[in-house]
Short mmCIF file of N, CA and C in Angstrom, two decimals:
data_model
loop_
_atom_site.label_atom_id
_atom_site.label_comp_id
_atom_site.label_asym_id
_atom_site.label_seq_id
_atom_site.Cartn_x
_atom_site.Cartn_y
_atom_site.Cartn_z
N MET O 1 -10.43 108.24 -7.63
CA MET O 1 -10.44 109.12 -6.50
C MET O 1 -9.00 109.55 -6.24
N THR O 2 -8.72 110.82 -6.30
CA THR O 2 -7.35 111.30 -6.11
C THR O 2 -7.14 111.93 -4.75
N THR O 3 -8.22 112.14 -4.01
CA THR O 3 -8.09 112.70 -2.66
C THR O 3 -8.76 111.75 -1.67
N THR O 4 -8.37 111.88 -0.42
CA THR O 4 -8.97 111.06 0.61
C THR O 4 -10.43 111.44 0.79
N PRO O 5 -11.34 110.44 0.73
CA PRO O 5 -12.75 110.78 0.90
C PRO O 5 -13.04 111.20 2.34
N VAL O 6 -13.82 112.24 2.46
CA VAL O 6 -14.22 112.73 3.77
C VAL O 6 -15.72 112.48 3.90
N LEU O 7 -16.10 111.88 5.01
CA LEU O 7 -17.53 111.65 5.22
C LEU O 7 -18.23 112.98 5.41
N VAL O 8 -19.39 113.09 4.78
CA VAL O 8 -20.18 114.31 4.91
C VAL O 8 -21.47 113.99 5.67
N LEU O 9 -22.06 115.01 6.24
CA LEU O 9 -23.35 114.84 6.89
C LEU O 9 -24.44 114.76 5.83
N PRO O 10 -25.48 113.99 6.07
CA PRO O 10 -26.55 113.88 5.06
C PRO O 10 -27.34 115.17 4.94
N ASP O 11 -27.75 115.47 3.72
CA ASP O 11 -28.63 116.60 3.43
C ASP O 11 -29.95 115.98 2.97
N PHE O 12 -30.96 116.04 3.81
CA PHE O 12 -32.21 115.35 3.53
C PHE O 12 -33.03 115.99 2.42
N SER O 13 -32.54 117.09 1.85
CA SER O 13 -33.21 117.67 0.69
C SER O 13 -32.64 117.11 -0.61
N LYS O 14 -31.58 116.32 -0.52
CA LYS O 14 -30.94 115.73 -1.71
C LYS O 14 -31.21 114.23 -1.78
N THR O 15 -31.02 113.68 -2.96
CA THR O 15 -31.23 112.25 -3.19
C THR O 15 -30.07 111.43 -2.64
N PHE O 16 -30.40 110.37 -1.93
CA PHE O 16 -29.39 109.44 -1.44
C PHE O 16 -29.07 108.42 -2.53
N VAL O 17 -27.82 107.97 -2.54
CA VAL O 17 -27.37 106.94 -3.47
C VAL O 17 -26.76 105.80 -2.66
N VAL O 18 -27.19 104.58 -2.95
CA VAL O 18 -26.64 103.39 -2.32
C VAL O 18 -25.96 102.57 -3.40
N GLU O 19 -24.67 102.33 -3.25
CA GLU O 19 -23.93 101.48 -4.19
C GLU O 19 -23.56 100.20 -3.45
N THR O 20 -23.88 99.05 -4.06
CA THR O 20 -23.63 97.78 -3.40
C THR O 20 -22.82 96.84 -4.28
N ASP O 21 -22.17 95.89 -3.62
CA ASP O 21 -21.47 94.83 -4.34
C ASP O 21 -21.35 93.62 -3.43
N ALA O 22 -21.26 92.46 -4.04
CA ALA O 22 -21.04 91.22 -3.30
C ALA O 22 -19.90 90.47 -3.96
N SER O 23 -18.94 90.06 -3.15
CA SER O 23 -17.87 89.19 -3.65
C SER O 23 -18.25 87.76 -3.28
N SER O 24 -17.32 86.86 -3.36
CA SER O 24 -17.61 85.47 -3.02
C SER O 24 -17.73 85.25 -1.52
N VAL O 25 -17.25 86.20 -0.71
CA VAL O 25 -17.27 86.00 0.74
C VAL O 25 -17.92 87.13 1.54
N ALA O 26 -18.13 88.29 0.95
CA ALA O 26 -18.64 89.42 1.72
C ALA O 26 -19.45 90.37 0.84
N ILE O 27 -20.14 91.29 1.52
CA ILE O 27 -20.86 92.35 0.82
C ILE O 27 -20.29 93.69 1.24
N GLY O 28 -20.42 94.67 0.37
CA GLY O 28 -19.97 96.01 0.68
C GLY O 28 -20.93 97.02 0.09
N ALA O 29 -21.00 98.19 0.73
CA ALA O 29 -21.90 99.23 0.25
C ALA O 29 -21.42 100.59 0.72
N VAL O 30 -21.81 101.60 -0.03
CA VAL O 30 -21.52 102.98 0.36
C VAL O 30 -22.80 103.79 0.19
N LEU O 31 -23.09 104.63 1.16
CA LEU O 31 -24.20 105.57 1.10
C LEU O 31 -23.61 106.93 0.80
N SER O 32 -24.13 107.61 -0.22
CA SER O 32 -23.54 108.89 -0.60
C SER O 32 -24.60 109.86 -1.13
N GLN O 33 -24.17 111.09 -1.29
CA GLN O 33 -24.95 112.15 -1.95
C GLN O 33 -23.98 112.99 -2.75
N ASP O 34 -24.34 113.29 -3.97
CA ASP O 34 -23.50 114.12 -4.85
C ASP O 34 -22.06 113.62 -4.92
N GLY O 35 -21.87 112.31 -4.87
CA GLY O 35 -20.54 111.74 -4.98
C GLY O 35 -19.71 111.79 -3.71
N HIS O 36 -20.28 112.26 -2.62
CA HIS O 36 -19.57 112.34 -1.34
C HIS O 36 -20.10 111.26 -0.39
N PRO O 37 -19.22 110.46 0.18
CA PRO O 37 -19.69 109.37 1.05
C PRO O 37 -20.24 109.89 2.38
N ILE O 38 -21.30 109.24 2.81
CA ILE O 38 -21.90 109.51 4.11
C ILE O 38 -21.56 108.38 5.08
N ALA O 39 -21.60 107.14 4.55
CA ALA O 39 -21.31 105.98 5.39
C ALA O 39 -20.85 104.82 4.52
N PHE O 40 -20.07 103.93 5.13
CA PHE O 40 -19.59 102.72 4.48
C PHE O 40 -20.10 101.52 5.26
N PHE O 41 -20.23 100.39 4.56
CA PHE O 41 -20.72 99.17 5.20
C PHE O 41 -20.06 97.96 4.55
N SER O 42 -19.61 97.04 5.37
CA SER O 42 -19.02 95.80 4.89
C SER O 42 -19.38 94.69 5.86
N LYS O 43 -19.70 93.52 5.31
CA LYS O 43 -20.11 92.41 6.17
C LYS O 43 -19.73 91.08 5.52
N LYS O 44 -19.11 90.22 6.30
CA LYS O 44 -18.78 88.89 5.80
C LYS O 44 -20.05 88.05 5.79
N MET O 45 -20.22 87.25 4.72
CA MET O 45 -21.40 86.40 4.61
C MET O 45 -21.15 85.05 5.27
N CYS O 46 -22.22 84.42 5.72
CA CYS O 46 -22.12 83.07 6.27
C CYS O 46 -21.79 82.10 5.13
N ASN O 47 -21.36 80.90 5.48
CA ASN O 47 -20.97 79.91 4.47
C ASN O 47 -22.10 79.60 3.50
N ARG O 48 -23.32 79.49 4.00
CA ARG O 48 -24.46 79.19 3.13
C ARG O 48 -24.64 80.28 2.08
N MET O 49 -24.52 81.53 2.50
CA MET O 49 -24.68 82.64 1.56
C MET O 49 -23.51 82.69 0.58
N GLN O 50 -22.31 82.38 1.04
CA GLN O 50 -21.14 82.36 0.17
C GLN O 50 -21.30 81.35 -0.95
N ASN O 51 -22.07 80.29 -0.71
CA ASN O 51 -22.29 79.25 -1.71
C ASN O 51 -23.50 79.54 -2.60
N SER O 52 -24.15 80.67 -2.40
CA SER O 52 -25.31 81.04 -3.21
C SER O 52 -24.87 81.60 -4.55
N SER O 53 -25.84 81.77 -5.44
CA SER O 53 -25.55 82.34 -6.76
C SER O 53 -25.17 83.82 -6.63
N VAL O 54 -24.56 84.34 -7.67
CA VAL O 54 -24.18 85.76 -7.69
C VAL O 54 -25.43 86.62 -7.53
N TYR O 55 -26.49 86.26 -8.22
CA TYR O 55 -27.75 87.01 -8.13
C TYR O 55 -28.23 87.11 -6.68
N VAL O 56 -28.23 85.99 -5.97
CA VAL O 56 -28.70 85.97 -4.58
C VAL O 56 -27.78 86.80 -3.69
N ARG O 57 -26.47 86.69 -3.88
CA ARG O 57 -25.53 87.47 -3.06
C ARG O 57 -25.70 88.96 -3.30
N GLU O 58 -25.89 89.35 -4.56
CA GLU O 58 -26.08 90.78 -4.88
C GLU O 58 -27.41 91.29 -4.32
N MET O 59 -28.44 90.45 -4.37
CA MET O 59 -29.73 90.83 -3.80
C MET O 59 -29.61 90.98 -2.28
N PHE O 60 -28.87 90.10 -1.66
CA PHE O 60 -28.61 90.17 -0.22
C PHE O 60 -27.88 91.46 0.12
N ALA O 61 -26.92 91.86 -0.71
CA ALA O 61 -26.16 93.10 -0.48
C ALA O 61 -27.09 94.30 -0.48
N ILE O 62 -28.00 94.35 -1.44
CA ILE O 62 -28.96 95.46 -1.51
C ILE O 62 -29.84 95.49 -0.26
N THR O 63 -30.39 94.34 0.09
CA THR O 63 -31.28 94.26 1.25
C THR O 63 -30.57 94.68 2.54
N GLU O 64 -29.37 94.19 2.73
CA GLU O 64 -28.62 94.52 3.95
C GLU O 64 -28.25 96.00 4.01
N ALA O 65 -27.87 96.58 2.87
CA ALA O 65 -27.50 98.00 2.84
C ALA O 65 -28.72 98.88 3.15
N VAL O 66 -29.85 98.56 2.54
CA VAL O 66 -31.07 99.35 2.80
C VAL O 66 -31.48 99.20 4.26
N LYS O 67 -31.37 98.00 4.79
CA LYS O 67 -31.69 97.77 6.21
C LYS O 67 -30.74 98.57 7.11
N LYS O 68 -29.47 98.58 6.77
CA LYS O 68 -28.45 99.28 7.56
C LYS O 68 -28.74 100.79 7.62
N TRP O 69 -29.13 101.37 6.49
CA TRP O 69 -29.34 102.81 6.41
C TRP O 69 -30.82 103.19 6.35
N ARG O 70 -31.65 102.37 6.92
CA ARG O 70 -33.10 102.57 6.91
C ARG O 70 -33.48 103.97 7.37
N GLN O 71 -32.86 104.45 8.44
CA GLN O 71 -33.23 105.75 9.01
C GLN O 71 -32.98 106.90 8.03
N TYR O 72 -32.06 106.74 7.11
CA TYR O 72 -31.80 107.78 6.11
C TYR O 72 -32.76 107.65 4.92
N LEU O 73 -33.16 106.42 4.60
CA LEU O 73 -33.83 106.14 3.33
C LEU O 73 -35.35 106.07 3.42
N ILE O 74 -35.88 105.74 4.56
CA ILE O 74 -37.33 105.57 4.68
C ILE O 74 -38.05 106.90 4.41
N GLY O 75 -39.07 106.84 3.59
CA GLY O 75 -39.85 108.04 3.28
C GLY O 75 -39.24 108.93 2.22
N ARG O 76 -38.12 108.52 1.63
CA ARG O 76 -37.45 109.31 0.59
C ARG O 76 -37.17 108.43 -0.62
N HIS O 77 -37.22 109.01 -1.78
CA HIS O 77 -36.85 108.27 -2.99
C HIS O 77 -35.32 108.29 -3.10
N PHE O 78 -34.73 107.13 -3.39
CA PHE O 78 -33.27 107.05 -3.51
C PHE O 78 -32.89 106.13 -4.66
N HIS O 79 -31.62 106.12 -4.99
CA HIS O 79 -31.10 105.32 -6.10
C HIS O 79 -30.18 104.23 -5.57
N ILE O 80 -30.30 103.04 -6.15
CA ILE O 80 -29.41 101.93 -5.83
C ILE O 80 -28.63 101.58 -7.09
N PHE O 81 -27.32 101.41 -6.94
CA PHE O 81 -26.47 100.99 -8.05
C PHE O 81 -25.88 99.62 -7.72
N THR O 82 -25.99 98.69 -8.66
CA THR O 82 -25.46 97.35 -8.50
C THR O 82 -24.82 96.91 -9.81
N ASP O 83 -23.90 95.96 -9.73
CA ASP O 83 -23.29 95.45 -10.96
C ASP O 83 -23.99 94.17 -11.44
N GLN O 84 -25.17 93.91 -10.92
CA GLN O 84 -25.97 92.76 -11.34
C GLN O 84 -27.14 93.29 -12.17
N LYS O 85 -27.03 93.20 -13.51
CA LYS O 85 -28.04 93.78 -14.41
C LYS O 85 -29.45 93.29 -14.12
N SER O 86 -29.60 92.02 -13.84
CA SER O 86 -30.95 91.46 -13.67
C SER O 86 -31.68 92.02 -12.44
N LEU O 87 -30.97 92.64 -11.52
CA LEU O 87 -31.62 93.22 -10.35
C LEU O 87 -32.28 94.56 -10.64
N LYS O 88 -32.07 95.11 -11.84
CA LYS O 88 -32.71 96.39 -12.19
C LYS O 88 -34.23 96.28 -12.08
N SER O 89 -34.76 95.11 -12.37
CA SER O 89 -36.21 94.92 -12.30
C SER O 89 -36.60 94.00 -11.14
N LEU O 90 -35.90 94.15 -10.04
CA LEU O 90 -36.07 93.29 -8.87
C LEU O 90 -37.51 93.17 -8.40
N LEU O 91 -38.20 94.27 -8.29
CA LEU O 91 -39.53 94.24 -7.68
C LEU O 91 -40.63 93.76 -8.62
N VAL O 92 -40.32 93.56 -9.89
CA VAL O 92 -41.33 93.05 -10.82
C VAL O 92 -40.99 91.65 -11.32
N GLN O 93 -39.91 91.08 -10.83
CA GLN O 93 -39.51 89.73 -11.23
C GLN O 93 -40.29 88.68 -10.44
N THR O 94 -40.34 87.48 -10.99
CA THR O 94 -40.88 86.36 -10.25
C THR O 94 -39.84 85.93 -9.23
N ILE O 95 -40.24 85.89 -7.99
CA ILE O 95 -39.32 85.54 -6.91
C ILE O 95 -39.25 84.01 -6.79
N GLN O 96 -38.05 83.48 -6.73
CA GLN O 96 -37.84 82.03 -6.79
C GLN O 96 -37.94 81.33 -5.43
N THR O 97 -37.48 81.94 -4.38
CA THR O 97 -37.41 81.24 -3.09
C THR O 97 -38.10 82.05 -1.99
N THR O 98 -38.41 81.38 -0.89
CA THR O 98 -39.03 82.09 0.24
C THR O 98 -38.06 83.10 0.84
N GLU O 99 -36.77 82.79 0.80
CA GLU O 99 -35.77 83.73 1.31
C GLU O 99 -35.78 85.02 0.49
N GLN O 100 -35.85 84.90 -0.83
CA GLN O 100 -35.92 86.08 -1.69
C GLN O 100 -37.23 86.83 -1.48
N GLN O 101 -38.31 86.12 -1.23
CA GLN O 101 -39.58 86.78 -0.92
C GLN O 101 -39.46 87.61 0.35
N LYS O 102 -38.79 87.05 1.34
CA LYS O 102 -38.58 87.77 2.60
C LYS O 102 -37.79 89.05 2.36
N TRP O 103 -36.73 88.96 1.54
CA TRP O 103 -35.90 90.14 1.27
C TRP O 103 -36.69 91.20 0.53
N THR O 104 -37.43 90.80 -0.50
CA THR O 104 -38.19 91.81 -1.26
C THR O 104 -39.29 92.43 -0.41
N SER O 105 -39.86 91.66 0.51
CA SER O 105 -40.88 92.24 1.38
C SER O 105 -40.27 93.31 2.29
N LYS O 106 -39.01 93.15 2.66
CA LYS O 106 -38.33 94.16 3.48
C LYS O 106 -38.09 95.45 2.70
N LEU O 107 -38.05 95.34 1.38
CA LEU O 107 -37.81 96.52 0.53
C LEU O 107 -39.11 97.22 0.12
N GLN O 108 -40.25 96.59 0.37
CA GLN O 108 -41.53 97.11 -0.11
C GLN O 108 -41.88 98.50 0.40
N GLY O 109 -41.46 98.86 1.59
CA GLY O 109 -41.81 100.17 2.14
C GLY O 109 -40.92 101.31 1.66
N PHE O 110 -39.99 101.01 0.78
CA PHE O 110 -39.04 102.02 0.31
C PHE O 110 -39.34 102.43 -1.12
N SER O 111 -38.96 103.65 -1.46
CA SER O 111 -39.12 104.18 -2.81
C SER O 111 -37.75 104.34 -3.44
N PHE O 112 -37.45 103.51 -4.44
CA PHE O 112 -36.11 103.54 -5.03
C PHE O 112 -36.14 103.07 -6.47
N ASP O 113 -35.09 103.41 -7.18
CA ASP O 113 -34.83 102.90 -8.52
C ASP O 113 -33.50 102.17 -8.46
N ILE O 114 -33.40 101.07 -9.20
CA ILE O 114 -32.15 100.32 -9.27
C ILE O 114 -31.53 100.54 -10.64
N PHE O 115 -30.24 100.86 -10.63
CA PHE O 115 -29.50 101.09 -11.86
C PHE O 115 -28.31 100.14 -11.94
N TYR O 116 -27.97 99.79 -13.16
CA TYR O 116 -26.80 98.95 -13.39
C TYR O 116 -25.55 99.82 -13.42
N LYS O 117 -24.53 99.39 -12.71
CA LYS O 117 -23.24 100.07 -12.72
C LYS O 117 -22.17 98.99 -12.86
N PRO O 118 -21.44 98.98 -13.96
CA PRO O 118 -20.43 97.92 -14.16
C PRO O 118 -19.47 97.84 -12.98
N GLY O 119 -19.07 96.62 -12.65
CA GLY O 119 -18.19 96.39 -11.51
C GLY O 119 -16.92 97.21 -11.53
N LYS O 120 -16.37 97.42 -12.73
CA LYS O 120 -15.10 98.16 -12.80
C LYS O 120 -15.26 99.64 -12.45
N THR O 121 -16.50 100.15 -12.44
CA THR O 121 -16.72 101.54 -12.05
C THR O 121 -17.35 101.65 -10.65
N ASN O 122 -17.67 100.52 -10.05
CA ASN O 122 -18.27 100.48 -8.72
C ASN O 122 -17.16 100.19 -7.70
N LEU O 123 -16.15 101.02 -7.70
CA LEU O 123 -14.90 100.73 -7.00
C LEU O 123 -15.02 100.65 -5.48
N VAL O 124 -15.72 101.58 -4.87
CA VAL O 124 -15.76 101.62 -3.40
C VAL O 124 -16.50 100.40 -2.85
N ALA O 125 -17.70 100.15 -3.35
CA ALA O 125 -18.47 98.99 -2.87
C ALA O 125 -17.72 97.69 -3.18
N ASP O 126 -17.08 97.64 -4.34
CA ASP O 126 -16.31 96.45 -4.72
C ASP O 126 -15.17 96.21 -3.73
N ALA O 127 -14.45 97.26 -3.39
CA ALA O 127 -13.34 97.13 -2.43
C ALA O 127 -13.85 96.69 -1.06
N LEU O 128 -14.97 97.24 -0.63
CA LEU O 128 -15.53 96.86 0.67
C LEU O 128 -15.98 95.40 0.69
N SER O 129 -16.47 94.91 -0.45
CA SER O 129 -16.93 93.52 -0.50
C SER O 129 -15.76 92.54 -0.55
N ARG O 130 -14.58 93.03 -0.86
CA ARG O 130 -13.41 92.15 -0.94
C ARG O 130 -12.50 92.29 0.28
N LYS O 131 -12.95 93.03 1.25
CA LYS O 131 -12.19 93.26 2.48
C LYS O 131 -11.82 91.96 3.18
N TYR O 132 -12.66 90.95 3.07
CA TYR O 132 -12.44 89.70 3.80
C TYR O 132 -11.80 88.61 2.94
N THR O 133 -11.47 88.90 1.69
CA THR O 133 -10.87 87.89 0.83
C THR O 133 -9.36 87.85 1.04
N ASN O 134 -8.79 86.72 0.76
CA ASN O 134 -7.34 86.51 0.84
C ASN O 134 -6.76 86.86 2.20
N LEU O 135 -7.48 86.54 3.27
CA LEU O 135 -6.97 86.84 4.60
C LEU O 135 -5.67 86.09 4.89
N ASP O 136 -5.56 84.86 4.38
CA ASP O 136 -4.32 84.10 4.58
C ASP O 136 -3.15 84.80 3.91
N GLN O 137 -3.38 85.32 2.70
CA GLN O 137 -2.31 86.04 1.99
C GLN O 137 -1.94 87.31 2.73
N GLN O 138 -2.94 88.02 3.27
CA GLN O 138 -2.66 89.24 4.00
C GLN O 138 -1.88 88.94 5.27
N ALA O 139 -2.24 87.85 5.96
CA ALA O 139 -1.52 87.47 7.18
C ALA O 139 -0.08 87.10 6.86
N LEU O 140 0.13 86.39 5.75
CA LEU O 140 1.48 86.02 5.34
C LEU O 140 2.29 87.26 5.01
N LEU O 141 1.69 88.20 4.29
CA LEU O 141 2.37 89.44 3.94
C LEU O 141 2.74 90.21 5.20
N LEU O 142 1.83 90.29 6.14
CA LEU O 142 2.10 90.98 7.40
C LEU O 142 3.23 90.29 8.15
N SER O 143 3.20 88.97 8.16
CA SER O 143 4.24 88.20 8.84
C SER O 143 5.60 88.44 8.20
N VAL O 144 5.66 88.38 6.87
CA VAL O 144 6.92 88.60 6.16
C VAL O 144 7.39 90.03 6.33
N SER O 145 6.48 90.99 6.22
CA SER O 145 6.89 92.39 6.30
C SER O 145 7.34 92.77 7.71
N SER O 146 6.85 92.07 8.73
CA SER O 146 7.31 92.39 10.08
C SER O 146 8.57 91.61 10.44
N THR O 147 8.85 90.51 9.74
CA THR O 147 10.03 89.69 10.01
C THR O 147 11.27 90.23 9.31
N ILE O 148 11.12 90.70 8.10
CA ILE O 148 12.27 91.16 7.31
C ILE O 148 13.06 92.27 8.01
N PRO O 149 12.43 93.31 8.55
CA PRO O 149 13.22 94.33 9.25
C PRO O 149 14.03 93.76 10.41
N ALA O 150 13.47 92.78 11.12
CA ALA O 150 14.20 92.15 12.23
C ALA O 150 15.42 91.39 11.72
N ILE O 151 15.27 90.71 10.60
CA ILE O 151 16.40 89.97 10.00
C ILE O 151 17.48 90.95 9.56
N ILE O 152 17.07 92.03 8.90
CA ILE O 152 18.04 93.03 8.43
C ILE O 152 18.77 93.64 9.61
N ALA O 153 18.06 93.96 10.67
CA ALA O 153 18.69 94.55 11.86
C ALA O 153 19.71 93.59 12.47
N SER O 154 19.38 92.31 12.52
CA SER O 154 20.33 91.35 13.09
C SER O 154 21.55 91.17 12.19
N LEU O 155 21.38 91.26 10.88
CA LEU O 155 22.52 91.15 9.96
C LEU O 155 23.43 92.37 10.03
N GLN O 156 22.85 93.52 10.32
CA GLN O 156 23.64 94.75 10.39
C GLN O 156 24.57 94.77 11.59
N GLN O 157 24.33 93.90 12.55
CA GLN O 157 25.20 93.83 13.72
C GLN O 157 26.55 93.22 13.38
N TYR O 158 26.66 92.48 12.30
CA TYR O 158 27.92 91.81 11.93
C TYR O 158 28.77 92.63 11.06
#
């Protein structure tokens, strides 16, 4: 992306695209049409979810994104992109847990196809899912970057 993305209004005559990703601590998603973002979503996961498998976290990301943008997606066919290949056949797989059954039941009223998109090309959702990682490092960087100018200013007085 070489220009700043501008949110566009949805065009209900076009197909919606939902791109999702899950990191070790959060989920991220973008709702778009024709490559233009309509909305962004990011949410930190609870500790129990953070300790779940990658498959479960990615499935959670899809469910939460569809739930978040339900008003745009209900009654329309849309596309979901994820970097978890095994989720391409989500609705025809054997569901392992009651929690996964609950999530798939929430998706039953929607019409969508799931496509695999490698993580390295799923940049926006990936970045949103990593928003909550390395908070200690970010705080340290902020602390150092705000302290250094004060030190330089005090040294310039001599």
